[in-house]
Tab-separated table of N, CA and C in Angstrom:
chain	number	residue	atom	x	y	z
A	106	MET	N	2.673	-8.581	-10.433
A	106	MET	CA	3.375	-7.313	-10.307
A	106	MET	C	4.831	-7.560	-9.936
A	107	ASP	N	5.663	-6.768	-10.469
A	107	ASP	CA	7.095	-6.892	-10.247
A	107	ASP	C	7.475	-6.190	-8.939
A	108	ASP	N	8.037	-6.946	-7.988
A	108	ASP	CA	8.379	-6.393	-6.673
A	108	ASP	C	9.376	-5.243	-6.731
A	109	ARG	N	10.198	-5.195	-7.762
A	109	ARG	CA	11.204	-4.123	-7.801
A	109	ARG	C	10.581	-2.754	-8.036
A	110	TYR	N	9.313	-2.715	-8.465
A	110	TYR	CA	8.623	-1.443	-8.664
A	110	TYR	C	7.651	-1.131	-7.533
A	111	LYS	N	7.723	-1.920	-6.462
A	111	LYS	CA	6.904	-1.649	-5.281
A	111	LYS	C	7.764	-0.874	-4.287
A	112	ARG	N	7.201	0.184	-3.741
A	112	ARG	CA	7.935	0.976	-2.763
A	112	ARG	C	8.175	0.114	-1.525
A	113	VAL	N	9.345	0.228	-0.932
A	113	VAL	CA	9.744	-0.616	0.193
A	113	VAL	C	9.429	0.075	1.515
A	114	ASN	N	8.904	-0.708	2.441
A	114	ASN	CA	8.663	-0.242	3.799
A	114	ASN	C	10.022	-0.093	4.473
A	115	ARG	N	10.366	1.100	4.894
A	115	ARG	CA	11.711	1.328	5.453
A	115	ARG	C	11.914	0.647	6.802
A	116	LEU	N	10.834	0.263	7.484
A	116	LEU	CA	10.968	-0.431	8.766
A	116	LEU	C	11.263	-1.917	8.596
A	117	THR	N	10.704	-2.530	7.551
A	117	THR	CA	10.874	-3.970	7.352
A	117	THR	C	11.825	-4.314	6.213
A	118	GLY	N	12.039	-3.377	5.295
A	118	GLY	CA	12.873	-3.650	4.131
A	118	GLY	C	12.160	-4.445	3.053
A	119	GLU	N	10.877	-4.703	3.241
A	119	GLU	CA	10.048	-5.454	2.295
A	119	GLU	C	8.975	-4.536	1.727
A	120	PRO	N	8.353	-4.923	0.601
A	120	PRO	CA	7.224	-4.130	0.100
A	120	PRO	C	6.089	-4.110	1.132
A	121	PHE	N	5.262	-3.077	1.083
A	121	PHE	CA	4.130	-2.984	2.000
A	121	PHE	C	3.174	-4.145	1.763
A	122	HIS	N	2.465	-4.570	2.799
A	122	HIS	CA	1.464	-5.623	2.671
A	122	HIS	C	0.125	-5.090	3.156
A	123	ALA	N	-0.953	-5.665	2.650
A	123	ALA	CA	-2.299	-5.221	3.016
A	123	ALA	C	-2.477	-5.292	4.531
A	124	GLY	N	-3.001	-4.226	5.111
A	124	GLY	CA	-3.232	-4.169	6.547
A	124	GLY	C	-2.146	-3.455	7.331
A	125	TYR	N	-1.032	-3.129	6.687
A	125	TYR	CA	0.044	-2.408	7.381
A	125	TYR	C	-0.447	-1.014	7.751
A	126	GLN	N	-0.221	-0.619	9.003
A	126	GLN	CA	-0.629	0.710	9.461
A	126	GLN	C	0.613	1.559	9.702
A	127	ASP	N	0.662	2.735	9.066
A	127	ASP	CA	1.826	3.607	9.210
A	127	ASP	C	1.705	4.477	10.458
A	128	GLU	N	2.718	5.290	10.703
A	128	GLU	CA	2.766	6.122	11.911
A	128	GLU	C	1.672	7.186	11.947
A	129	ASP	N	1.079	7.503	10.798
A	129	ASP	CA	-0.022	8.473	10.744
A	129	ASP	C	-1.385	7.809	10.887
A	130	GLY	N	-1.407	6.482	11.015
A	130	GLY	CA	-2.659	5.758	11.187
A	130	GLY	C	-3.303	5.290	9.894
A	131	ARG	N	-2.671	5.580	8.759
A	131	ARG	CA	-3.224	5.124	7.477
A	131	ARG	C	-2.960	3.626	7.316
A	132	ILE	N	-3.881	2.945	6.633
A	132	ILE	CA	-3.783	1.501	6.453
A	132	ILE	C	-3.566	1.199	4.976
A	133	PHE	N	-2.507	0.446	4.692
A	133	PHE	CA	-2.183	0.109	3.306
A	133	PHE	C	-3.167	-0.924	2.787
A	134	LEU	N	-3.724	-0.667	1.584
A	134	LEU	CA	-4.650	-1.614	0.967
A	134	LEU	C	-3.965	-2.420	-0.135
A	135	ARG	N	-3.379	-1.726	-1.130
A	135	ARG	CA	-2.794	-2.461	-2.253
A	135	ARG	C	-1.966	-1.539	-3.141
A	136	TYR	N	-1.169	-2.182	-3.983
A	136	TYR	CA	-0.479	-1.479	-5.060
A	136	TYR	C	-1.408	-1.472	-6.264
A	137	LEU	N	-1.454	-0.362	-6.980
A	137	LEU	CA	-2.253	-0.271	-8.198
A	137	LEU	C	-1.394	-0.668	-9.389
A	138	ASN	N	-2.015	-1.124	-10.439
A	138	ASN	CA	-1.267	-1.568	-11.614
A	138	ASN	C	-0.947	-0.391	-12.535
A	139	LYS	N	-0.479	0.698	-11.940
A	139	LYS	CA	-0.043	1.902	-12.658
A	139	LYS	C	1.236	2.373	-12.000
A	140	GLN	N	2.127	2.913	-12.792
A	140	GLN	CA	3.358	3.440	-12.229
A	140	GLN	C	3.336	4.960	-12.274
A	141	GLY	N	3.836	5.566	-11.200
A	141	GLY	CA	3.928	7.015	-11.123
A	141	GLY	C	5.169	7.516	-11.836
A	142	ASN	N	5.379	8.809	-11.778
A	142	ASN	CA	6.542	9.427	-12.429
A	142	ASN	C	7.865	8.945	-11.847
A	143	ASP	N	7.844	8.474	-10.598
A	143	ASP	CA	9.064	7.984	-9.961
A	143	ASP	C	9.380	6.530	-10.327
A	144	GLY	N	8.491	5.870	-11.091
A	144	GLY	CA	8.724	4.493	-11.518
A	144	GLY	C	8.092	3.446	-10.627
A	145	TYR	N	7.633	3.832	-9.440
A	145	TYR	CA	7.012	2.885	-8.518
A	145	TYR	C	5.512	2.782	-8.777
A	146	TYR	N	4.947	1.611	-8.426
A	146	TYR	CA	3.501	1.449	-8.533
A	146	TYR	C	2.809	2.444	-7.607
A	147	LEU	N	1.663	2.936	-8.038
A	147	LEU	CA	0.858	3.784	-7.165
A	147	LEU	C	0.273	2.915	-6.062
A	148	GLU	N	-0.052	3.526	-4.937
A	148	GLU	CA	-0.529	2.789	-3.769
A	148	GLU	C	-1.899	3.292	-3.350
A	149	GLU	N	-2.668	2.397	-2.749
A	149	GLU	CA	-3.966	2.785	-2.205
A	149	GLU	C	-3.923	2.595	-0.694
A	150	TRP	N	-4.157	3.691	0.017
A	150	TRP	CA	-4.172	3.706	1.476
A	150	TRP	C	-5.554	4.132	1.946
A	151	LYS	N	-5.963	3.665	3.114
A	151	LYS	CA	-7.247	4.041	3.703
A	151	LYS	C	-6.997	4.713	5.047
A	152	LYS	N	-7.883	5.652	5.389
A	152	LYS	CA	-7.717	6.406	6.634
A	152	LYS	C	-8.292	5.686	7.844
A	153	THR	N	-9.288	4.828	7.624
A	153	THR	CA	-9.909	4.110	8.742
A	153	THR	C	-9.927	2.616	8.457
A	154	PHE	N	-9.971	1.826	9.530
A	154	PHE	CA	-10.021	0.380	9.365
A	154	PHE	C	-11.344	-0.040	8.738
A	155	LYS	N	-12.409	0.690	9.043
A	155	LYS	CA	-13.718	0.383	8.462
A	155	LYS	C	-13.670	0.514	6.938
A	156	SER	N	-13.108	1.602	6.431
A	156	SER	CA	-13.027	1.776	4.976
A	156	SER	C	-12.072	0.754	4.358
A	157	PHE	N	-11.024	0.370	5.093
A	157	PHE	CA	-10.111	-0.674	4.618
A	157	PHE	C	-10.860	-1.992	4.446
A	158	LYS	N	-11.637	-2.373	5.459
A	158	LYS	CA	-12.384	-3.633	5.400
A	158	LYS	C	-13.406	-3.623	4.272
A	159	ASN	N	-14.114	-2.508	4.103
A	159	ASN	CA	-15.113	-2.414	3.040
A	159	ASN	C	-14.479	-2.575	1.667
A	160	LYS	N	-13.357	-1.943	1.443
A	160	LYS	CA	-12.691	-1.997	0.138
A	160	LYS	C	-11.994	-3.343	-0.069
A	161	ALA	N	-11.439	-3.924	0.989
A	161	ALA	CA	-10.681	-5.171	0.878
A	161	ALA	C	-11.570	-6.352	0.500
A	162	LYS	N	-12.820	-6.327	0.897
A	162	LYS	CA	-13.682	-7.471	0.584
A	162	LYS	C	-14.231	-7.413	-0.832
A	163	ASN	N	-14.052	-6.310	-1.540
A	163	ASN	CA	-14.514	-6.195	-2.934
A	163	ASN	C	-13.487	-6.698	-3.908
């Protein structure tokens, strides 16, 4: 995946990485291999750490 199409984490200045937790408590899982209307890859976030772990091991 091309990093220039990954949305940047405004706190770090880098693309999001798996396991990053935002201020709302959501946990970043991955970028999807599809681009939205804004040109950036779509993202998959999980609401709980349990669901993150279940999805991450697949």
